[in-house]
Amino acid sequence: MKNSKTVLIDNNPGRNSQTFGVARELGTSVDLIHEPSVGVVGTKGDSQCYIGVSQKVNTIHDALRDAIGTEGDKMSMRLVQPEFTIATSDGIRNGTKEMRYSLIGREVTNDSLCEHLSASGLEGVIAVVACDKPPVGTLAAVLEHNRPAIIMSDGSIRPGTDSATGNPIDIVSSYQIAGSDDEEMKRRIAMEACPGYGSCGGMFTYNTMQTFIGVVGMQPLHMVSPASQDERRLNEFPAQLVSYLGNMISKDIKPRDIVTSESIRNAIIVAMSVGGSTNVMLHAPEIARAAGYANFTRDVMSAEEFNHLSENVVPVIVDARPFGQYSMVDIDAKGGVQVFVRDLLEAGLLNGDTLTCTGETLGEQIERLNPPAPDGKVVYPVSTPYKPTGGLRVLGGNLSPEFSAVLKLAGVEGGLENNVFNGKARIFDGEQKLLEMLDTNPDQLENGDMVIVRYEGPVGGPGMPEMLDSTSRLTTICREKGIVVGLMTDGRFSGGSVGLVIGHVGPEAAVGGPIGLLEDGDDIIVDLNVNQVNCPQLDDESILSARKAAWDADVAAHNGIHPSVGFANTRLLNRMRCSAVSAVQGAGMHPNGQLWVNEPRDPLAKDFTPSNKHK
């Protein structure tokens, strides 16, 4: 396949010498060194999530090399060496101060991949992604670069088996027993929970976002659900990916042709339908920004429409961990994510005309894959769903004036009477103080407590750490005692968290948000009838003014920053503190704390037609 791009011949021997050398070492023709470049990228880190990535990258690289040449229909392209970005391990770091680097890993992936794509001038790239933050950073980077690109998830880890009970277990099972005194049992579960390798297997953040990336069009749908160790990822998918990329290059199909307002809406609706991770409400705005939609609520989907869809239109259609029984490998055994995507399409909930990386529309891709009908045990049809309403809800109110707070309704296990929770605030300035209490005196928690963890937002953390350790321990306490204890934070949660947990509360405490003005014993009312979270005490102007004055005095006495915020003792943490935008905008690092876009889309242009058909 001949490349149609104009090629600038460079006769500088200094620049040519290394490109000649690279071509020889990679086994490609030295006559192609001035052709547009293609390559493969992957993600690495200290986690089982990343162990299988290198093998896939190398296999795809070999397939791409075999497709390049000067003869016949081969691609006349220059092949570059595989490149890898880095990220931390959410599973290993949860409950530690190092967890602050988790969301930052999304930004670091974006930065490092942007440098590679731009400096190498790649005209085509295949990305193998793992864990949950690097895939989003990867997608954002290729959207900013906006040259042909395609993504493949490395795949999920298979569940472990508890040798004492025979039950399937995973990393969340391990976190939920952290408060136990049975050291032998804790070691057994930890040893058995994560056999093999791959990313978290439940419908946690990784699989929420892999499904999102597939539905938004940047990953072939049939490549989402197979496990990391599934042989198809080495024997079948590499050649398919190279073929899809070749088609994108020849037809000049770019990421921004695929990731549009309509395709993002599709992906959000599917995230609701799988009871997906609350982190999707951080990642979707960041992906939209990179695609050219700077104002997510205006350009893609408002909070009002999101809640309308979740309450009235989109049900939960999978029985999946952490709120259900099954993992992604079970969904794969029933036909893969394409099963429920087709059912949602046939129910009229998705737009099937959006373009995908295979060169087909979403509807055409589904028609070609021809998946089976939902089995009714793992994947449920829309007509008789697993749960009648969508898995996510965003909340406003006087504690969330940015309308940023998010609740994973699919994971709530109790405490909502007539859709209302009434509780009392228990204040913790930082997650470490909560974990200390849970280690030393968890019995002090009472039914109806709403634990408040603050100063853990994008600025306050800094880095907005997730709280799987805390939420898992609270879940176990609630189950054992038959009580309800909620948790509300300006930080975020793992996709494996369940319970009455509300994250992303904004503005965050570190910048003066109302969550920072709460005191022990305040009333906390979560009302899903109006989708609000409120503290009646803060409706009293005299109380509000007095507390704000006291907060301002604390800030003034500590050189303009509240003493409860986390230490920013590295350049990276300080960069996050100084440049983070709010959770409702995606909690990313942007110049001067402002959102920016490359080639922003014009909402007044003729091709900008966000749908409001469900309103």
Coordinates of C-alpha atoms in Angstrom, one line a residue:
M1 CA 0.0 0.0 0.0
K2 CA 1.6 3.2 -1.1
N3 CA 1.6 6.2 1.2
S4 CA -0.2 9.2 -0.2
K5 CA 1.5 11.8 2.0
T6 CA 4.0 14.2 0.6
V7 CA 7.5 13.2 1.6
L8 CA 10.3 15.8 2.2
I9 CA 13.7 14.3 1.2
D10 CA 16.3 15.1 3.8
N11 CA 19.9 14.9 2.5
N12 CA 21.6 15.9 5.7
P13 CA 24.0 13.1 6.5
G14 CA 23.9 13.9 10.2
R15 CA 20.2 13.3 10.4
N16 CA 20.3 10.4 8.0
S17 CA 23.1 8.4 9.8
Q18 CA 20.9 7.3 12.7
T19 CA 17.8 6.7 10.6
F20 CA 19.9 4.4 8.3
G21 CA 21.2 2.7 11.4
V22 CA 17.8 2.2 12.9
A23 CA 16.4 0.8 9.6
R24 CA 19.3 -1.7 9.5
E25 CA 18.8 -2.8 13.1
L26 CA 15.0 -3.2 12.7
G27 CA 15.4 -5.1 9.5
T28 CA 13.6 -2.6 7.2
S29 CA 14.7 -1.0 4.0
V30 CA 17.1 1.9 4.2
D31 CA 15.2 3.3 1.2
L32 CA 12.2 4.1 3.4
I33 CA 13.9 6.3 6.0
H34 CA 12.3 9.5 4.6
E35 CA 8.8 8.0 4.4
P36 CA 6.3 8.9 7.1
S37 CA 6.8 6.9 10.3
V38 CA 4.7 4.2 12.0
G39 CA 5.3 2.4 15.2
V40 CA 3.9 0.7 18.3
V41 CA 3.7 2.0 21.9
G42 CA 2.9 0.4 25.2
T43 CA 2.6 1.1 28.9
K44 CA 4.8 -0.2 31.7
G45 CA 4.7 0.0 35.5
D46 CA 5.1 -1.8 38.8
S47 CA 2.0 -4.0 38.5
Q48 CA 0.7 -7.3 37.1
C49 CA -1.3 -5.1 34.8
Y50 CA 1.7 -4.4 32.7
I51 CA 3.5 -7.8 32.6
G52 CA 1.9 -8.9 29.3
V53 CA 2.2 -5.6 27.5
S54 CA 5.8 -6.0 26.2
Q55 CA 5.1 -9.3 24.5
K56 CA 2.1 -7.9 22.7
V57 CA 4.0 -4.8 21.6
N58 CA 6.8 -6.9 20.2
T59 CA 4.4 -9.2 18.4
I60 CA 2.5 -6.3 16.8
H61 CA 5.8 -4.6 16.0
D62 CA 6.9 -7.7 14.1
A63 CA 3.6 -7.8 12.2
L64 CA 4.0 -4.1 11.3
R65 CA 7.5 -4.7 10.1
D66 CA 6.3 -7.6 7.9
A67 CA 3.7 -5.2 6.4
I68 CA 6.3 -2.6 5.5
G69 CA 8.3 -2.6 2.3
T70 CA 8.8 -1.2 -1.2
E71 CA 7.1 -4.0 -3.1
G72 CA 3.5 -4.8 -3.9
D73 CA 0.8 -3.6 -1.6
K74 CA 3.1 -3.2 1.4
M75 CA 3.1 0.1 3.3
S76 CA 5.9 2.4 2.2
M77 CA 6.6 3.7 5.7
R78 CA 9.5 4.1 8.1
L79 CA 9.3 1.9 11.1
V80 CA 10.3 3.3 14.5
Q81 CA 11.3 1.4 17.6
P82 CA 8.6 0.5 20.1
E83 CA 8.2 3.0 22.9
F84 CA 6.8 2.7 26.4
T85 CA 5.2 5.1 28.9
I86 CA 5.3 4.5 32.6
A87 CA 2.7 4.5 35.4
T88 CA 2.3 3.3 39.0
S89 CA 0.2 0.5 40.3
D90 CA -3.2 1.4 41.7
G91 CA -3.5 -2.0 43.4
I92 CA -0.2 -1.9 45.2
R93 CA -0.4 1.8 46.2
N94 CA -4.0 2.1 47.4
G95 CA -4.0 3.4 51.0
T96 CA -0.5 4.9 50.8
K97 CA 0.7 8.4 50.0
E98 CA 2.1 7.1 46.8
M99 CA -1.4 6.7 45.5
R100 CA -1.3 10.5 44.8
Y101 CA 0.7 9.5 41.6
S102 CA -2.0 7.3 40.2
L103 CA -4.1 10.0 38.4
I104 CA -0.9 11.9 37.7
G105 CA 0.1 8.8 35.7
R106 CA -2.6 9.6 33.2
E107 CA -1.0 13.0 32.7
V108 CA 2.6 11.6 32.5
T109 CA 1.4 9.1 29.9
N110 CA -0.1 11.9 27.9
D111 CA 3.1 14.0 28.1
S112 CA 5.6 11.2 27.3
L113 CA 3.5 9.9 24.4
C114 CA 3.0 13.4 23.1
E115 CA 6.7 13.9 23.0
H116 CA 7.2 10.6 21.2
L117 CA 4.4 11.2 18.6
S118 CA 5.3 14.8 17.9
A119 CA 9.1 14.5 17.9
S120 CA 9.0 11.3 15.8
G121 CA 6.3 12.7 13.6
L122 CA 4.4 9.5 13.6
E123 CA 1.8 9.2 10.9
G124 CA 0.4 5.9 12.3
V125 CA 0.6 4.3 15.7
I126 CA -0.8 1.2 17.4
A127 CA -1.0 1.4 21.2
V128 CA -1.2 -1.5 23.7
V129 CA -2.6 -0.2 27.0
A130 CA -3.0 -1.6 30.5
C131 CA -4.2 -0.5 33.9
D132 CA -6.7 2.3 34.0
K133 CA -5.0 5.7 33.8
P134 CA -2.5 5.1 31.0
P135 CA -5.2 4.2 28.4
V136 CA -6.9 7.5 28.9
G137 CA -3.6 9.4 28.7
T138 CA -2.8 7.5 25.6
L139 CA -6.1 8.3 24.0
A140 CA -5.8 12.0 24.9
A141 CA -2.3 12.1 23.4
V142 CA -3.3 10.5 20.1
L143 CA -6.3 12.8 19.9
E144 CA -4.0 15.8 20.3
H145 CA -1.6 14.5 17.7
N146 CA -4.6 13.5 15.5
R147 CA -2.9 11.2 13.0
P148 CA -4.1 7.6 12.3
A149 CA -4.0 5.6 15.5
I150 CA -5.6 2.5 17.0
I151 CA -5.7 1.1 20.6
M152 CA -5.7 -2.4 21.9
S153 CA -6.2 -3.2 25.6
D154 CA -3.7 -5.7 26.9
G155 CA -6.6 -7.6 28.6
S156 CA -7.9 -8.5 32.0
I157 CA -6.4 -10.8 34.6
R158 CA -8.3 -14.0 35.2
P159 CA -9.9 -14.4 38.7
G160 CA -8.2 -16.3 41.4
T161 CA -9.8 -19.1 43.4
D162 CA -10.0 -19.3 47.2
S163 CA -8.6 -22.7 48.0
A164 CA -10.7 -22.9 51.2
T165 CA -14.1 -22.1 49.6
G166 CA -13.6 -22.6 45.9
N167 CA -15.1 -19.2 45.3
P168 CA -13.6 -16.8 42.6
I169 CA -11.7 -13.9 44.2
D170 CA -9.8 -10.9 43.0
I171 CA -7.9 -7.9 44.3
V172 CA -11.0 -6.3 45.8
S173 CA -11.6 -9.5 47.8
S174 CA -8.1 -8.9 49.3
Y175 CA -8.8 -5.3 50.2
Q176 CA -12.1 -6.1 51.8
I177 CA -10.5 -8.4 54.4
A178 CA -7.7 -5.9 55.3
G179 CA -9.3 -5.2 58.8
S180 CA -9.5 -8.9 59.7
D181 CA -7.4 -10.3 62.6
D182 CA -7.0 -13.7 60.8
E183 CA -3.5 -13.3 59.5
E184 CA -3.5 -16.8 57.9
M185 CA -6.6 -16.1 56.0
K186 CA -5.4 -12.7 54.8
R187 CA -2.2 -14.3 53.5
R188 CA -4.1 -17.0 51.7
I189 CA -6.4 -14.6 50.0
A190 CA -3.6 -12.3 49.0
M191 CA -1.6 -15.2 47.6
E192 CA -4.5 -16.6 45.6
A193 CA -6.4 -13.5 44.4
C194 CA -4.2 -12.5 41.4
P195 CA -2.9 -15.5 39.5
G196 CA -1.2 -14.9 36.1
Y197 CA -1.2 -11.3 34.8
G198 CA -3.4 -8.7 33.3
S199 CA -5.4 -5.7 34.5
C200 CA -8.2 -5.8 37.1
G201 CA -10.9 -8.2 35.9
G202 CA -14.1 -6.8 37.3
M203 CA -16.1 -3.9 35.9
F204 CA -13.7 -1.6 37.7
T205 CA -12.0 1.4 36.1
Y206 CA -9.9 -0.5 33.7
N207 CA -12.7 -2.4 32.0
T208 CA -15.1 0.6 32.3
M209 CA -12.6 2.6 30.2
Q210 CA -11.6 -0.2 27.8
T211 CA -15.3 -0.6 27.1
F212 CA -15.5 3.2 26.7
I213 CA -12.6 3.2 24.3
G214 CA -14.1 0.4 22.2
V215 CA -17.5 2.1 22.0
V216 CA -16.1 5.5 21.3
G217 CA -14.5 3.9 18.3
M218 CA -10.8 3.7 19.0
Q219 CA -10.5 0.0 19.8
P220 CA -12.0 -2.9 17.9
L221 CA -14.9 -4.1 20.1
H222 CA -13.9 -7.8 19.9
M223 CA -10.5 -7.0 21.4
V224 CA -11.8 -5.6 24.6
S225 CA -12.9 -8.6 26.6
P226 CA -10.4 -11.4 26.1
A227 CA -8.0 -11.9 29.0
S228 CA -4.4 -10.7 28.8
Q229 CA -3.2 -14.4 28.5
D230 CA -5.8 -15.2 25.8
E231 CA -3.9 -16.5 22.7
R232 CA -5.9 -14.4 20.3
R233 CA -4.0 -11.4 21.6
L234 CA -0.8 -12.8 20.0
N235 CA -2.1 -15.1 17.2
E236 CA -5.0 -13.1 15.7
F237 CA -5.2 -9.5 16.8
P238 CA -1.7 -8.2 15.7
A239 CA -2.3 -8.8 12.0
Q240 CA -5.9 -7.4 12.3
L241 CA -4.5 -4.2 14.0
V242 CA -1.9 -3.7 11.3
S243 CA -4.6 -4.1 8.6
Y244 CA -7.0 -1.6 10.4
L245 CA -4.1 0.9 10.8
G246 CA -3.2 0.6 7.1
N247 CA -6.8 1.3 6.1
M248 CA -6.8 4.4 8.4
I249 CA -3.6 5.7 6.9
S250 CA -4.7 5.1 3.3
K251 CA -8.1 6.8 3.9
D252 CA -6.6 9.5 6.3
I253 CA -9.0 8.5 9.1
K254 CA -7.9 10.4 12.2
P255 CA -8.8 10.1 15.9
R256 CA -10.9 13.2 15.8
D257 CA -12.9 11.8 12.9
I258 CA -13.8 9.0 15.3
V259 CA -14.0 10.6 18.7
T260 CA -16.9 13.0 18.3
S261 CA -19.6 14.4 20.6
E262 CA -21.9 11.5 19.5
S263 CA -19.4 8.7 20.0
I264 CA -18.5 10.1 23.5
R265 CA -22.2 10.1 24.3
N266 CA -22.4 6.5 23.2
A267 CA -19.5 5.5 25.4
I268 CA -21.0 7.3 28.5
I269 CA -24.3 5.6 28.0
V270 CA -22.6 2.2 27.8
A271 CA -20.6 3.1 31.0
M272 CA -23.9 3.7 32.8
S273 CA -25.3 0.4 31.5
V274 CA -22.4 -1.6 32.9
G275 CA -22.5 0.1 36.3
G276 CA -19.1 1.5 35.5
S277 CA -16.5 3.2 37.6
T278 CA -17.0 6.7 38.9
N279 CA -13.6 7.5 37.3
V280 CA -15.3 7.7 34.0
M281 CA -16.6 11.1 35.1
L282 CA -13.0 12.3 35.3
H283 CA -11.8 10.6 32.1
A284 CA -14.6 11.4 29.8
P285 CA -14.1 15.2 30.1
E286 CA -10.4 14.8 29.6
I287 CA -11.0 12.7 26.5
A288 CA -13.5 15.2 25.2
R289 CA -11.1 18.1 25.8
A290 CA -8.4 16.3 23.8
A291 CA -10.9 15.7 21.0
G292 CA -11.7 19.4 20.9
Y293 CA -14.7 19.8 23.2
A294 CA -13.5 22.1 25.9
N295 CA -16.8 22.4 27.7
F296 CA -18.0 18.9 28.4
T297 CA -21.4 19.8 29.9
R298 CA -22.2 22.1 26.9
D299 CA -20.6 20.2 24.1
V300 CA -21.2 16.6 25.0
M301 CA -23.7 15.9 27.9
S302 CA -25.1 18.1 30.7
A303 CA -25.4 16.9 34.2
E304 CA -29.2 17.1 33.9
E305 CA -29.3 14.9 30.8
F306 CA -26.8 12.5 32.4
N307 CA -29.1 12.0 35.4
H308 CA -32.2 11.8 33.2
L309 CA -30.6 9.0 31.2
S310 CA -29.4 7.1 34.3
E311 CA -32.7 7.5 36.1
N312 CA -35.2 6.9 33.3
V313 CA -33.6 5.4 30.2
V314 CA -30.4 3.3 30.7
P315 CA -30.5 0.2 33.0
V316 CA -27.6 -1.9 34.3
I317 CA -27.3 -4.9 32.1
V318 CA -24.4 -6.9 33.5
D319 CA -24.0 -8.9 36.7
A320 CA -20.4 -7.9 37.2
R321 CA -17.9 -7.3 40.0
P322 CA -17.7 -5.3 42.2
F323 CA -21.5 -5.0 42.7
G324 CA -22.3 -8.4 41.1
Q325 CA -20.7 -11.8 40.6
Y326 CA -18.8 -12.0 37.3
S327 CA -15.7 -10.7 35.7
M328 CA -14.8 -9.6 32.2
V329 CA -13.6 -13.1 31.3
D330 CA -17.1 -14.3 32.0
I331 CA -18.5 -11.6 29.7
D332 CA -16.0 -12.7 27.1
A333 CA -17.2 -16.3 27.4
K334 CA -20.8 -15.1 26.7
G335 CA -19.7 -13.2 23.5
G336 CA -17.9 -10.1 24.7
V337 CA -18.8 -6.5 25.1
Q338 CA -20.3 -6.5 21.6
V339 CA -23.2 -8.5 23.0
F340 CA -24.5 -5.7 25.1
V341 CA -23.5 -3.0 22.6
R342 CA -25.7 -4.6 20.0
D343 CA -28.6 -4.9 22.5
L344 CA -28.2 -1.2 23.4
L345 CA -28.1 -0.3 19.7
E346 CA -31.2 -2.4 18.9
A347 CA -33.0 -0.7 21.9
G348 CA -32.3 2.7 20.3
L349 CA -30.0 3.9 23.0
L350 CA -26.9 4.3 20.9
N351 CA -26.1 6.1 17.7
G352 CA -24.9 3.4 15.3
D353 CA -23.6 5.8 12.6
T354 CA -20.5 6.9 14.5
L355 CA -17.2 6.0 12.7
T356 CA -14.7 3.5 14.3
C357 CA -11.1 2.5 13.9
T358 CA -12.0 -0.5 11.8
G359 CA -13.2 1.8 9.0
E360 CA -16.8 0.8 9.7
T361 CA -19.6 2.6 11.6
L362 CA -20.4 1.2 15.1
G363 CA -23.5 -0.4 13.6
E364 CA -21.6 -2.0 10.8
Q365 CA -18.9 -3.3 13.1
I366 CA -21.6 -4.9 15.3
E367 CA -23.3 -6.4 12.2
R368 CA -20.0 -8.0 11.1
L369 CA -19.2 -9.4 14.5
N370 CA -22.7 -10.8 14.8
P371 CA -22.6 -11.4 18.5
P372 CA -25.1 -13.7 20.3
A373 CA -28.0 -12.4 22.3
P374 CA -27.6 -11.7 26.0
D375 CA -27.5 -14.9 28.0
G376 CA -29.6 -13.5 30.8
K377 CA -27.2 -14.6 33.6
V378 CA -24.0 -12.6 33.0
V379 CA -25.3 -10.2 30.4
Y380 CA -28.9 -9.1 30.6
P381 CA -31.1 -7.7 27.8
V382 CA -32.3 -4.1 28.1
S383 CA -35.8 -5.4 28.2
T384 CA -35.2 -7.4 31.4
P385 CA -32.1 -5.8 32.9
Y386 CA -30.0 -6.7 35.9
K387 CA -30.9 -3.4 37.6
P388 CA -33.6 -1.1 36.4
T389 CA -31.7 2.2 36.4
G390 CA -28.2 3.2 35.3
G391 CA -25.2 2.7 37.6
L392 CA -24.0 6.3 38.0
R393 CA -25.5 9.6 39.2
V394 CA -24.0 13.1 39.5
L395 CA -25.0 15.3 42.4
G396 CA -25.3 19.0 43.1
G397 CA -26.4 20.7 46.3
N398 CA -24.7 23.1 48.7
L399 CA -21.8 20.6 49.2
S400 CA -21.3 20.2 45.4
P401 CA -22.0 23.5 43.8
E402 CA -20.0 22.5 40.7
F403 CA -22.4 19.6 40.2
S404 CA -19.3 17.3 40.2
A405 CA -20.1 14.8 43.0
V406 CA -20.6 11.3 41.6
L407 CA -22.3 8.3 43.2
K408 CA -22.0 4.7 41.9
L409 CA -25.6 3.8 42.5
A410 CA -25.0 0.3 41.2
G411 CA -22.7 -0.3 44.1
V412 CA -24.9 1.1 46.9
E413 CA -25.7 -1.7 49.4
G414 CA -28.1 0.1 51.7
G415 CA -28.9 3.4 53.4
L416 CA -31.2 5.0 50.9
E417 CA -34.8 5.1 52.2
N418 CA -37.1 6.5 49.6
N419 CA -33.9 7.6 47.8
V420 CA -32.7 9.7 50.7
F421 CA -29.8 9.2 53.2
N422 CA -29.7 11.2 56.4
G423 CA -26.4 11.0 58.3
K424 CA -24.0 12.7 60.6
A425 CA -20.6 14.0 59.4
R426 CA -17.4 12.4 60.7
I427 CA -14.5 14.5 59.6
F428 CA -11.0 13.3 58.5
D429 CA -8.6 15.7 57.0
G430 CA -6.8 13.2 54.7
E431 CA -7.3 9.5 54.1
Q432 CA -4.4 8.5 56.3
K433 CA -6.3 9.8 59.4
L434 CA -9.3 7.7 58.4
L435 CA -7.1 4.6 57.9
E436 CA -5.5 5.1 61.3
M437 CA -8.9 5.1 62.9
L438 CA -9.9 2.0 61.0
D439 CA -6.7 0.3 62.2
T440 CA -7.1 1.2 65.8
N441 CA -10.7 1.8 66.7
P442 CA -13.2 0.9 63.9
D443 CA -15.9 0.2 66.5
Q444 CA -16.5 3.9 67.0
L445 CA -18.3 4.0 63.7
E446 CA -22.1 4.2 64.1
N447 CA -25.0 3.5 61.8
G448 CA -25.8 6.6 59.8
D449 CA -22.3 8.1 59.9
M450 CA -21.1 9.9 56.8
V451 CA -17.4 9.8 56.8
I452 CA -15.9 13.0 55.2
V453 CA -12.4 12.7 53.8
R454 CA -11.2 16.0 52.5
Y455 CA -8.0 17.7 51.3
E456 CA -7.5 14.8 48.8
G457 CA -8.7 16.6 45.6
P458 CA -6.5 17.3 42.6
V459 CA -4.9 20.3 44.3
G460 CA -5.2 19.1 47.9
G461 CA -3.8 15.6 47.6
P462 CA -2.2 16.7 45.4
G463 CA -3.2 14.2 42.8
M464 CA -6.7 13.1 43.9
P465 CA -5.9 9.6 45.2
E466 CA -8.5 6.9 45.1
M467 CA -9.6 5.2 48.3
L468 CA -10.1 1.4 47.7
D469 CA -8.5 0.6 51.0
S470 CA -10.8 2.8 53.0
T471 CA -14.0 2.0 51.1
S472 CA -13.3 -1.8 51.2
R473 CA -12.8 -1.7 55.0
L474 CA -16.0 0.3 55.5
T475 CA -17.9 -2.1 53.3
T476 CA -16.7 -5.1 55.4
I477 CA -17.7 -3.3 58.7
C478 CA -21.1 -2.4 57.3
R479 CA -21.7 -6.0 56.2
E480 CA -20.5 -7.5 59.4
K481 CA -22.5 -5.2 61.7
G482 CA -25.5 -4.7 59.5
I483 CA -25.1 -0.9 59.5
V484 CA -24.7 1.8 56.9
V485 CA -21.7 4.2 56.9
G486 CA -21.2 6.5 53.9
L487 CA -18.1 8.1 52.7
M488 CA -17.9 11.5 50.9
T489 CA -14.7 13.0 49.6
D490 CA -13.1 15.5 47.3
G491 CA -10.8 12.6 46.3
R492 CA -11.9 9.7 44.2
F493 CA -12.6 6.0 44.3
S494 CA -11.4 2.8 42.7
G495 CA -13.8 1.2 40.3
G496 CA -13.7 -1.7 42.8
S497 CA -15.4 0.4 45.5
V498 CA -18.9 -0.3 46.6
G499 CA -21.2 1.2 49.2
L500 CA -22.7 4.6 49.7
V501 CA -19.6 6.5 48.5
I502 CA -19.6 9.9 46.9
G503 CA -16.5 11.3 45.3
H504 CA -15.2 14.2 43.2
V505 CA -17.0 16.8 45.5
G506 CA -16.2 20.2 44.2
P507 CA -14.9 22.7 44.7
E508 CA -12.5 20.7 46.8
A509 CA -11.5 21.7 50.3
A510 CA -8.0 22.9 49.3
V511 CA -9.4 25.7 47.2
G512 CA -12.1 26.8 49.7
G513 CA -14.9 24.5 48.7
P514 CA -17.8 23.9 51.2
I515 CA -16.7 20.4 52.1
G516 CA -13.8 22.1 53.9
L517 CA -16.3 24.0 56.1
L518 CA -18.0 20.9 57.5
E519 CA -17.7 20.0 61.2
D520 CA -18.2 16.8 63.1
G521 CA -21.9 16.1 63.8
D522 CA -23.2 18.2 60.9
D523 CA -26.2 16.8 59.1
I524 CA -25.5 15.3 55.7
I525 CA -28.5 14.7 53.4
V526 CA -28.1 12.8 50.2
D527 CA -31.4 13.1 48.2
L528 CA -31.5 11.2 44.9
N529 CA -35.0 12.5 44.2
V530 CA -33.4 15.8 43.4
N531 CA -29.8 14.6 42.9
Q532 CA -28.3 16.7 45.6
V533 CA -26.0 16.4 48.7
N534 CA -26.6 19.1 51.3
C535 CA -25.6 20.2 54.7
P536 CA -28.4 22.2 56.3
Q537 CA -26.0 24.0 58.7
L538 CA -24.3 25.6 55.7
D539 CA -27.6 27.1 54.7
D540 CA -27.4 29.3 57.8
E541 CA -25.6 32.4 56.6
S542 CA -24.1 33.2 60.0
I543 CA -22.7 29.7 60.4
L544 CA -21.3 29.7 56.9
S545 CA -19.7 33.1 57.3
A546 CA -18.1 32.2 60.6
R547 CA -16.7 29.0 59.3
K548 CA -15.4 30.6 56.1
A549 CA -13.7 33.3 58.1
A550 CA -12.0 30.7 60.3
W551 CA -10.9 28.7 57.2
D552 CA -9.5 31.9 55.6
A553 CA -7.5 32.7 58.8
D554 CA -5.9 29.2 58.7
V555 CA -4.9 29.8 55.1
A556 CA -3.5 33.2 55.9
A557 CA -1.5 31.9 58.8
H558 CA 0.1 29.3 56.6
N559 CA 1.4 31.3 53.7
G560 CA -1.7 31.1 51.6
I561 CA -2.3 27.3 51.7
H562 CA -4.4 25.3 54.2
P563 CA -2.3 23.3 56.6
S564 CA -4.3 20.1 55.9
V565 CA -3.3 19.8 52.3
G566 CA -0.8 17.1 51.4
F567 CA 2.9 17.7 50.9
A568 CA 4.0 18.5 47.3
N569 CA 7.5 17.4 47.8
T570 CA 8.4 16.5 44.2
R571 CA 8.3 18.6 41.1
L572 CA 5.6 16.4 39.7
L573 CA 3.3 16.8 42.7
N574 CA 3.9 20.5 42.7
R575 CA 3.1 20.7 39.1
M576 CA -0.2 18.9 39.8
R577 CA -0.9 21.3 42.7
C578 CA -0.3 24.4 40.6
S579 CA -2.0 23.4 37.4
A580 CA -4.8 21.0 38.2
V581 CA -8.3 21.8 36.9
S582 CA -11.3 20.8 38.9
A583 CA -12.9 17.3 38.9
V584 CA -15.8 18.4 36.8
Q585 CA -13.3 19.3 34.1
G586 CA -11.4 16.1 34.4
A587 CA -8.8 16.9 37.1
G588 CA -6.0 17.1 34.6
M589 CA -2.8 19.2 34.6
H590 CA -3.2 22.1 32.3
P591 CA -1.3 25.4 31.8
N592 CA -2.1 27.9 34.5
G593 CA -4.9 25.6 35.6
Q594 CA -6.9 26.4 32.5
L595 CA -8.4 24.0 30.0
W596 CA -7.0 24.1 26.5
V597 CA -7.6 22.2 23.3
N598 CA -5.8 21.7 20.1
E599 CA -7.9 22.9 17.1
P600 CA -11.0 23.4 19.2
R601 CA -14.3 22.4 17.6
D602 CA -16.7 25.2 17.0
P603 CA -20.2 24.5 18.5
L604 CA -21.7 26.7 15.9
A605 CA -20.2 24.8 13.0
K606 CA -22.5 22.7 10.8
D607 CA -20.8 19.4 11.7
F608 CA -21.3 20.0 15.5
T609 CA -24.6 18.4 16.3
P610 CA -24.7 17.0 19.9
S611 CA -27.8 14.9 20.4
N612 CA -30.5 15.7 22.9
K613 CA -32.8 13.0 21.7
H614 CA -33.3 11.5 25.2
K615 CA -34.1 14.8 27.0

